[in-house]
Amino acid sequence: KVDPKLLKFSKWTRRGRGGKRAKIFSLLRGRFVKAVFPKGKKAKLAIGATLRAAAPHQLSRRKHAVGTKYEGRTVIVQKDDFRVKRMSRKAGTLVVFVVDASGSMALNRMNAAKGASVELLAEAYKSRDKISLIAFHGDRAEVLVPPTKSMALTKNR
């Protein structure tokens, strides 16, 4: 069984910056935050913002469209009107267990750390947290579980 103080400590450390987790901004994954000008090839089109950017120019564009292939169109959207979605998602936390593997209690400590890491992974599935387990003995250290989200990998090592 895992010491409840250890689990309480892990929850406390996650709060970090007053409960605010770091955010990752991208143009492809996450929750829509705001519309921005396109800066690359791949992005999600913000249709509402694009139409709002094009709306003030429609009268002049319709006048200039007479005699062209754009004549008769209800809305004329040009390249400068395009807006894409800026997305945001929470960044995961990496919890590293460093265990002293020297002495007679080493196996007991390793099992406690392994149990704690499995419980944290079960809790942290939604928050994208990762767990790592490092054992040290004297002046040597070994990575037993590299940073992972996988409970199966953590249990098997």
Coordinates of N, CA, C and O in Angstrom, one line a residue:
K1 N 0.8 -1.2 0.0 CA 0.0 0.0 0.0 C 0.9 1.2 0.0 O 1.9 1.3 0.7
V2 N 0.5 2.3 -0.7 CA 1.2 3.5 -0.8 C 0.9 4.4 0.3 O -0.2 4.6 0.7
D3 N 2.0 5.1 0.8 CA 1.8 6.0 1.9 C 0.9 7.2 1.5 O 1.2 7.8 0.5
P4 N -0.2 7.5 2.2 CA -1.1 8.6 1.8 C -0.4 9.9 1.8 O -0.8 10.8 1.0
K5 N 0.7 10.1 2.6 CA 1.4 11.4 2.6 C 2.1 11.6 1.2 O 2.2 12.7 0.8
L6 N 2.5 10.5 0.6 CA 3.2 10.6 -0.7 C 2.2 11.1 -1.7 O 2.5 11.9 -2.6
L7 N 1.0 10.5 -1.7 CA 0.0 10.9 -2.7 C -0.4 12.4 -2.5 O -0.7 13.1 -3.4
K8 N -0.6 12.8 -1.2 CA -0.9 14.1 -0.9 C 0.2 15.1 -1.4 O -0.1 16.1 -1.9
F9 N 1.4 14.7 -1.2 CA 2.5 15.5 -1.7 C 2.5 15.7 -3.2 O 2.7 16.8 -3.7
S10 N 2.2 14.6 -3.9 CA 2.1 14.7 -5.4 C 1.0 15.6 -5.9 O 1.2 16.3 -6.8
K11 N -0.1 15.6 -5.2 CA -1.2 16.5 -5.5 C -0.8 18.0 -5.2 O -1.1 18.9 -6.0
W12 N -0.1 18.2 -4.1 CA 0.4 19.5 -3.8 C 1.4 20.0 -4.8 O 1.3 21.2 -5.2
T13 N 2.3 19.2 -5.3 CA 3.3 19.7 -6.2 C 2.7 20.0 -7.6 O 3.2 20.8 -8.3
R14 N 1.6 19.4 -7.9 CA 0.9 19.7 -9.2 C 0.4 21.1 -9.3 O 0.1 21.6 -10.3
R15 N 0.1 21.7 -8.1 CA -0.5 23.0 -8.1 C 0.4 24.1 -8.6 O 0.0 25.0 -9.2
G16 N 1.7 23.9 -8.4 CA 2.7 24.7 -9.0 C 2.4 26.2 -8.9 O 2.6 26.8 -7.9
R17 N 2.0 26.7 -10.0 CA 1.8 28.2 -10.1 C 0.3 28.6 -9.7 O -0.4 29.0 -10.5
G18 N 0.0 28.3 -8.5 CA -1.3 28.7 -8.0 C -2.4 28.0 -8.7 O -3.5 28.5 -8.9
G19 N -2.2 26.7 -9.1 CA -3.3 25.9 -9.7 C -3.3 26.1 -11.2 O -4.1 25.5 -11.9
K20 N -2.5 27.0 -11.8 CA -2.5 27.2 -13.2 C -1.5 26.4 -13.9 O -0.3 26.5 -13.6
R21 N -1.9 25.5 -14.7 CA -0.9 24.6 -15.4 C -0.4 25.4 -16.7 O -1.0 26.3 -17.2
A22 N 0.8 25.0 -17.1 CA 1.3 25.6 -18.3 C 0.5 25.3 -19.5 O -0.2 24.2 -19.5
K23 N 0.4 26.1 -20.4 CA -0.4 25.9 -21.6 C 0.5 25.8 -22.9 O 1.5 26.5 -22.9
I24 N 0.0 25.0 -23.8 CA 0.7 24.9 -25.1 C -0.2 25.5 -26.1 O -1.4 25.1 -26.2
F25 N 0.3 26.5 -26.9 CA -0.4 27.1 -27.9 C 0.0 26.5 -29.3 O 1.2 26.3 -29.5
S26 N -1.0 26.2 -30.1 CA -0.7 25.6 -31.4 C -1.8 26.0 -32.4 O -2.8 26.6 -32.0
L27 N -1.7 25.7 -33.6 CA -2.7 26.0 -34.6 C -3.5 24.8 -35.0 O -4.5 24.9 -35.7
L28 N -3.2 23.6 -34.5 CA -3.8 22.4 -34.9 C -4.6 21.6 -33.8 O -5.6 21.0 -34.0
R29 N -4.0 21.7 -32.5 CA -4.7 20.9 -31.5 C -5.0 21.7 -30.3 O -4.3 22.6 -29.9
G30 N -6.1 21.4 -29.6 CA -6.5 22.1 -28.4 C -7.9 22.7 -28.5 O -8.7 22.3 -29.4
R31 N -8.1 23.6 -27.6 CA -9.4 24.3 -27.6 C -9.2 25.7 -28.3 O -8.2 26.4 -28.1
F32 N -10.2 26.1 -29.0 CA -10.2 27.4 -29.7 C -10.1 28.5 -28.7 O -10.9 28.7 -27.8
V33 N -9.1 29.4 -28.9 CA -8.9 30.5 -28.0 C -9.3 31.8 -28.8 O -10.1 32.6 -28.3
K34 N -8.6 32.1 -29.9 CA -9.0 33.3 -30.7 C -8.5 33.1 -32.1 O -7.7 32.2 -32.4
A35 N -9.0 34.0 -33.0 CA -8.6 34.0 -34.4 C -7.4 34.9 -34.6 O -7.3 36.0 -34.0
V36 N -6.5 34.4 -35.4 CA -5.3 35.1 -35.7 C -5.0 35.1 -37.2 O -5.6 34.3 -37.9
F37 N -4.0 35.9 -37.7 CA -3.6 35.8 -39.1 C -2.9 34.5 -39.3 O -2.1 34.1 -38.4
P38 N -3.0 33.9 -40.5 CA -2.3 32.7 -40.8 C -0.8 32.9 -40.9 O -0.4 33.9 -41.4
K39 N 0.0 31.9 -40.3 CA 1.4 32.0 -40.3 C 2.1 30.8 -40.9 O 3.3 30.6 -40.7
G40 N 1.4 29.9 -41.4 CA 2.0 28.6 -41.9 C 1.0 28.0 -42.9 O 0.1 28.6 -43.4
K41 N 1.3 26.8 -43.3 CA 0.5 26.1 -44.3 C -0.7 25.4 -43.6 O -1.8 25.4 -44.2
K42 N -0.5 24.8 -42.4 CA -1.5 24.0 -41.8 C -2.1 24.8 -40.7 O -1.4 25.2 -39.8
A43 N -3.5 24.9 -40.7 CA -4.2 25.5 -39.6 C -5.7 25.3 -39.9 O -6.1 24.9 -41.0
K44 N -6.5 25.5 -38.8 CA -7.9 25.4 -39.0 C -8.5 26.8 -39.2 O -8.2 27.8 -38.5
L45 N -9.3 26.9 -40.3 CA -9.9 28.1 -40.7 C -11.0 28.6 -39.7 O -11.9 27.8 -39.3
A46 N -10.9 29.8 -39.2 CA -11.9 30.5 -38.3 C -12.9 31.2 -39.2 O -12.7 32.3 -39.7
I47 N -13.9 30.5 -39.6 CA -14.9 30.9 -40.6 C -15.6 32.2 -40.1 O -15.7 33.2 -40.9
G48 N -16.0 32.3 -38.9 CA -16.7 33.5 -38.4 C -15.8 34.7 -38.5 O -16.2 35.8 -39.0
A49 N -14.6 34.6 -38.0 CA -13.6 35.7 -38.0 C -13.3 36.1 -39.5 O -13.1 37.3 -39.8
T50 N -13.2 35.1 -40.3 CA -12.8 35.4 -41.7 C -14.0 36.2 -42.4 O -13.7 37.2 -43.1
L51 N -15.2 35.8 -42.1 CA -16.4 36.5 -42.7 C -16.5 37.9 -42.1 O -16.8 38.9 -42.8
R52 N -16.2 38.1 -40.8 CA -16.2 39.4 -40.2 C -15.2 40.3 -40.8 O -15.4 41.5 -40.9
A53 N -14.0 39.7 -41.1 CA -12.9 40.6 -41.7 C -13.3 41.0 -43.1 O -12.9 42.1 -43.6
A54 N -14.0 40.1 -43.8 CA -14.4 40.4 -45.2 C -15.6 41.4 -45.3 O -15.8 42.1 -46.3
A55 N -16.5 41.3 -44.3 CA -17.7 42.1 -44.4 C -17.6 43.5 -44.7 O -18.4 44.0 -45.6
P56 N -16.8 44.3 -44.1 CA -16.8 45.8 -44.4 C -16.4 46.1 -45.8 O -16.6 47.2 -46.3
H57 N -15.8 45.2 -46.6 CA -15.3 45.5 -47.9 C -16.2 45.0 -49.0 O -15.8 45.1 -50.2
Q58 N -17.4 44.5 -48.7 CA -18.2 43.8 -49.7 C -18.7 44.8 -50.8 O -18.7 44.4 -52.0
L59 N -19.2 46.0 -50.4 CA -19.7 46.9 -51.4 C -18.6 47.3 -52.5 O -18.9 47.2 -53.7
S60 N -17.4 47.6 -52.0 CA -16.4 48.0 -53.0 C -15.9 46.7 -53.8 O -15.6 46.9 -55.0
R61 N -15.9 45.6 -53.2 CA -15.5 44.4 -53.9 C -16.5 44.0 -55.0 O -16.2 43.5 -56.1
R62 N -17.8 44.2 -54.7 CA -18.9 43.9 -55.7 C -18.8 44.8 -56.9 O -19.0 44.4 -58.0
K63 N -18.4 46.1 -56.6 CA -18.3 47.1 -57.7 C -17.1 46.7 -58.6 O -17.2 46.7 -59.8
H64 N -16.0 46.2 -58.0 CA -14.8 45.9 -58.8 C -15.0 44.5 -59.4 O -14.2 44.2 -60.4
A65 N -16.0 43.7 -59.0 CA -16.2 42.4 -59.5 C -17.0 42.4 -60.8 O -17.1 41.3 -61.5
V66 N -17.6 43.5 -61.2 CA -18.4 43.5 -62.4 C -17.5 43.2 -63.6 O -16.4 43.8 -63.8
G67 N -18.0 42.2 -64.4 CA -17.2 41.8 -65.5 C -16.1 40.8 -65.3 O -15.4 40.4 -66.2
T68 N -16.0 40.3 -64.0 CA -15.0 39.2 -63.7 C -15.8 38.0 -63.3 O -17.0 37.9 -63.2
K69 N -15.0 36.9 -63.0 CA -15.6 35.7 -62.6 C -16.3 35.7 -61.2 O -17.0 34.9 -60.8
Y70 N -16.0 36.8 -60.4 CA -16.6 37.0 -59.1 C -17.9 37.7 -59.1 O -18.5 37.9 -58.1
E71 N -18.3 38.2 -60.3 CA -19.6 38.9 -60.4 C -20.7 38.0 -60.0 O -20.8 36.9 -60.4
G72 N -21.6 38.6 -59.2 CA -22.8 37.8 -58.8 C -22.6 37.1 -57.5 O -23.6 36.5 -56.9
R73 N -21.5 37.0 -56.9 CA -21.2 36.3 -55.7 C -21.8 37.1 -54.5 O -21.6 38.3 -54.5
T74 N -22.3 36.4 -53.5 CA -22.9 37.1 -52.4 C -21.8 37.7 -51.5 O -21.9 38.8 -51.0
V75 N -20.8 36.9 -51.2 CA -19.7 37.3 -50.4 C -18.4 37.0 -51.2 O -18.2 36.0 -51.7
I76 N -17.5 38.0 -51.2 CA -16.2 37.9 -51.9 C -15.1 38.0 -50.8 O -15.0 39.0 -50.1
V77 N -14.4 36.9 -50.6 CA -13.4 36.8 -49.6 C -12.0 36.8 -50.3 O -11.8 36.0 -51.2
Q78 N -11.1 37.6 -49.8 CA -9.8 37.7 -50.4 C -8.8 37.1 -49.4 O -9.1 36.9 -48.2
K79 N -7.6 36.9 -49.9 CA -6.5 36.3 -49.1 C -6.3 37.1 -47.8 O -6.0 36.5 -46.7
D80 N -6.4 38.4 -47.8 CA -6.1 39.2 -46.6 C -7.2 39.0 -45.5 O -7.0 39.4 -44.3
D81 N -8.3 38.5 -45.9 CA -9.4 38.3 -44.9 C -9.3 37.0 -44.1 O -9.9 36.9 -43.0
F82 N -8.5 36.1 -44.5 CA -8.4 34.8 -43.9 C -7.9 34.9 -42.4 O -6.9 35.6 -42.2
R83 N -8.6 34.2 -41.5 CA -8.1 34.1 -40.1 C -8.2 32.6 -39.8 O -9.0 31.9 -40.3
V84 N -7.2 32.2 -38.9 CA -7.1 30.8 -38.5 C -7.3 30.8 -37.0 O -7.2 31.8 -36.3
K85 N -7.6 29.6 -36.5 CA -7.9 29.4 -35.1 C -6.6 29.2 -34.3 O -5.7 28.4 -34.7
R86 N -6.4 30.0 -33.2 CA -5.3 29.7 -32.3 C -5.9 28.8 -31.2 O -6.9 29.1 -30.6
M87 N -5.2 27.7 -31.0 CA -5.7 26.7 -30.1 C -4.8 26.6 -28.9 O -3.6 27.0 -28.9
S88 N -5.4 26.2 -27.7 CA -4.6 26.1 -26.5 C -5.0 24.8 -25.8 O -6.1 24.3 -25.8
R89 N -4.0 24.2 -25.2 CA -4.2 22.9 -24.4 C -3.3 22.9 -23.2 O -2.3 23.6 -23.2
K90 N -3.6 22.2 -22.2 CA -2.8 22.1 -21.0 C -1.6 21.2 -21.2 O -1.7 20.2 -21.9
A91 N -0.5 21.7 -20.7 CA 0.7 20.9 -20.8 C 0.7 19.9 -19.6 O 0.2 20.2 -18.5
G92 N 1.2 18.7 -19.8 CA 1.3 17.7 -18.8 C 2.5 17.9 -17.9 O 3.4 18.7 -18.2
T93 N 2.5 17.3 -16.7 CA 3.5 17.4 -15.7 C 4.3 16.1 -15.7 O 3.8 15.0 -15.9
L94 N 5.6 16.2 -15.5 CA 6.5 15.0 -15.4 C 6.8 14.9 -13.9 O 7.4 15.7 -13.3
V95 N 6.4 13.7 -13.3 CA 6.7 13.4 -11.9 C 7.8 12.4 -12.0 O 7.6 11.3 -12.5
V96 N 8.9 12.7 -11.4 CA 10.1 11.8 -11.3 C 10.3 11.3 -9.9 O 10.4 12.1 -9.0
F97 N 10.2 10.0 -9.8 CA 10.5 9.3 -8.5 C 12.0 8.9 -8.5 O 12.4 8.2 -9.4
V98 N 12.8 9.4 -7.6 CA 14.2 9.1 -7.4 C 14.3 8.3 -6.1 O 14.0 8.8 -5.1
V99 N 14.7 7.0 -6.3 CA 14.7 6.1 -5.1 C 16.1 5.7 -4.8 O 16.8 5.3 -5.7
D100 N 16.4 5.7 -3.5 CA 17.7 5.2 -3.1 C 17.7 3.7 -3.0 O 16.9 3.1 -2.3
A101 N 18.4 3.0 -3.9 CA 18.4 1.5 -4.0 C 19.5 0.9 -3.2 O 19.7 -0.3 -3.4
S102 N 20.1 1.6 -2.3 CA 21.1 1.0 -1.5 C 20.5 0.6 -0.1 O 19.5 1.1 0.3
G103 N 21.1 -0.4 0.5 CA 20.6 -0.8 1.8 C 19.6 -1.9 1.8 O 19.2 -2.4 0.8
S104 N 19.2 -2.3 3.0 CA 18.3 -3.5 3.1 C 16.9 -3.1 2.8 O 16.1 -4.0 2.5
M105 N 16.5 -1.9 2.9 CA 15.1 -1.5 2.6 C 14.9 -1.1 1.1 O 13.8 -0.6 0.8
A106 N 15.9 -1.3 0.3 CA 15.8 -0.9 -1.1 C 14.6 -1.5 -1.9 O 13.8 -0.8 -2.6
L107 N 14.3 -2.8 -1.7 CA 13.2 -3.5 -2.4 C 11.9 -2.9 -1.9 O 11.0 -2.6 -2.7
N108 N 11.8 -2.6 -0.6 CA 10.6 -2.0 -0.1 C 10.3 -0.6 -0.6 O 9.2 -0.3 -1.0
R109 N 11.4 0.2 -0.7 CA 11.2 1.5 -1.3 C 10.9 1.5 -2.8 O 10.1 2.3 -3.2
M110 N 11.5 0.6 -3.5 CA 11.2 0.4 -4.9 C 9.7 0.1 -5.1 O 9.1 0.6 -6.0
N111 N 9.2 -0.9 -4.4 CA 7.8 -1.3 -4.5 C 6.9 -0.1 -4.1 O 5.8 0.1 -4.8
A112 N 7.2 0.6 -3.1 CA 6.4 1.8 -2.7 C 6.4 2.8 -3.9 O 5.3 3.4 -4.2
A113 N 7.5 3.1 -4.4 CA 7.6 4.1 -5.5 C 6.9 3.6 -6.7 O 6.2 4.4 -7.4
K114 N 7.0 2.4 -7.0 CA 6.3 1.8 -8.2 C 4.8 1.8 -8.0 O 4.0 2.2 -8.9
G115 N 4.3 1.5 -6.8 CA 2.9 1.6 -6.5 C 2.4 3.0 -6.6 O 1.3 3.2 -7.1
A116 N 3.1 3.9 -6.1 CA 2.7 5.3 -6.1 C 2.7 5.8 -7.6 O 1.7 6.5 -7.9
S117 N 3.6 5.4 -8.4 CA 3.6 5.9 -9.8 C 2.4 5.3 -10.5 O 1.8 6.0 -11.3
V118 N 2.1 4.0 -10.2 CA 0.9 3.5 -10.9 C -0.4 4.2 -10.5 O -1.2 4.5 -11.3
E119 N -0.5 4.5 -9.2 CA -1.7 5.2 -8.7 C -1.8 6.6 -9.3 O -2.8 7.1 -9.7
L120 N -0.6 7.3 -9.4 CA -0.6 8.6 -10.0 C -1.0 8.6 -11.5 O -1.7 9.4 -12.0
L121 N -0.5 7.6 -12.2 CA -0.9 7.4 -13.6 C -2.4 7.2 -13.8 O -3.0 7.7 -14.7
A122 N -2.9 6.4 -12.9 CA -4.4 6.1 -13.0 C -5.2 7.4 -12.7 O -6.1 7.7 -13.4
E123 N -4.7 8.2 -11.8 CA -5.3 9.5 -11.5 C -5.1 10.5 -12.6 O -6.0 11.4 -12.9
A124 N -3.9 10.5 -13.2 CA -3.5 11.6 -14.0 C -3.8 11.4 -15.5 O -3.2 12.0 -16.4
Y125 N -4.6 10.4 -15.8 CA -4.8 10.1 -17.3 C -5.3 11.3 -18.0 O -4.9 11.6 -19.1
K126 N -6.3 12.0 -17.5 CA -6.9 13.2 -18.1 C -5.9 14.4 -18.2 O -6.0 15.2 -19.1
S127 N -5.1 14.5 -17.2 CA -4.2 15.7 -17.1 C -2.9 15.5 -17.9 O -2.0 16.4 -17.8
R128 N -2.8 14.4 -18.6 CA -1.6 14.2 -19.5 C -0.3 14.2 -18.7 O 0.8 14.6 -19.2
D129 N -0.3 13.7 -17.5 CA 0.9 13.6 -16.7 C 1.7 12.4 -17.1 O 1.2 11.4 -17.6
K130 N 3.0 12.5 -16.9 CA 4.0 11.4 -17.2 C 4.7 11.1 -15.9 O 4.9 12.0 -15.0
I131 N 5.1 9.9 -15.8 CA 5.8 9.4 -14.6 C 7.2 8.8 -15.1 O 7.3 8.2 -16.1
S132 N 8.2 9.0 -14.2 CA 9.5 8.4 -14.5 C 10.0 7.9 -13.1 O 9.7 8.4 -12.1
L133 N 10.8 6.8 -13.2 CA 11.3 6.2 -12.0 C 12.8 6.0 -12.2 O 13.3 5.3 -13.1
I134 N 13.6 6.6 -11.3 CA 15.1 6.5 -11.3 C 15.6 5.9 -10.0 O 15.2 6.4 -8.9
A135 N 16.4 4.9 -10.1 CA 17.0 4.3 -8.9 C 18.5 4.7 -8.8 O 19.2 4.6 -9.9
F136 N 19.0 5.0 -7.7 CA 20.4 5.3 -7.5 C 21.0 4.5 -6.4 O 20.4 4.2 -5.4
H137 N 22.3 4.1 -6.6 CA 23.0 3.3 -5.6 C 24.5 3.8 -5.6 O 25.2 3.7 -6.6
G138 N 24.9 4.5 -4.6 CA 26.2 5.1 -4.5 C 26.3 6.2 -5.5 O 25.6 7.2 -5.5
D139 N 27.3 6.1 -6.5 CA 27.5 7.1 -7.5 C 26.9 6.8 -8.8 O 27.2 7.4 -9.8
R140 N 26.1 5.7 -8.9 CA 25.4 5.3 -10.1 C 23.9 5.5 -10.0 O 23.3 5.4 -9.0
A141 N 23.4 5.8 -11.2 CA 21.9 5.9 -11.3 C 21.4 5.2 -12.5 O 22.1 5.1 -13.5
E142 N 20.2 4.6 -12.5 CA 19.6 3.9 -13.6 C 18.2 4.3 -13.8 O 17.4 4.4 -12.8
V143 N 17.8 4.6 -15.0 CA 16.4 4.9 -15.3 C 15.6 3.6 -15.5 O 15.8 2.9 -16.4
L144 N 14.8 3.3 -14.5 CA 14.0 2.1 -14.5 C 12.8 2.2 -15.4 O 12.4 1.3 -16.1
V145 N 12.1 3.4 -15.3 CA 11.0 3.7 -16.1 C 11.2 5.0 -16.8 O 11.2 6.1 -16.1
P146 N 11.4 5.1 -18.1 CA 11.6 6.4 -18.7 C 10.3 7.2 -18.7 O 9.2 6.6 -18.4
P147 N 10.3 8.5 -18.9 CA 9.0 9.2 -18.9 C 7.9 8.6 -19.7 O 8.2 8.4 -20.9
T148 N 6.8 8.3 -19.1 CA 5.8 7.5 -19.8 C 4.4 7.9 -19.2 O 4.3 8.3 -18.1
K149 N 3.4 7.6 -20.0 CA 2.0 7.7 -19.6 C 1.4 6.3 -19.4 O 0.3 6.1 -18.9
S150 N 2.2 5.3 -19.8 CA 1.7 3.9 -19.8 C 1.8 3.2 -18.5 O 2.8 3.1 -17.9
M151 N 0.6 2.8 -18.0 CA 0.5 2.1 -16.7 C 1.1 0.7 -16.9 O 1.8 0.2 -16.0
A152 N 0.9 0.1 -18.1 CA 1.5 -1.3 -18.3 C 3.0 -1.3 -18.3 O 3.6 -2.2 -17.7
L153 N 3.6 -0.3 -18.9 CA 5.1 -0.2 -18.8 C 5.6 0.0 -17.4 O 6.6 -0.6 -17.0
T154 N 4.9 0.8 -16.6 CA 5.3 1.1 -15.3 C 5.1 -0.2 -14.4 O 6.0 -0.5 -13.6
K155 N 4.1 -0.9 -14.6 CA 3.8 -2.2 -13.8 C 4.9 -3.2 -14.1 O 5.3 -4.0 -13.3
N156 N 5.2 -3.4 -15.4 CA 6.1 -4.4 -15.8 C 7.6 -4.2 -15.4 O 8.3 -5.2 -15.4
R157 N 8.0 -3.0 -15.1 CA 9.4 -2.8 -14.8 C 9.7 -2.9 -13.3 O 8.9 -2.7 -12.5

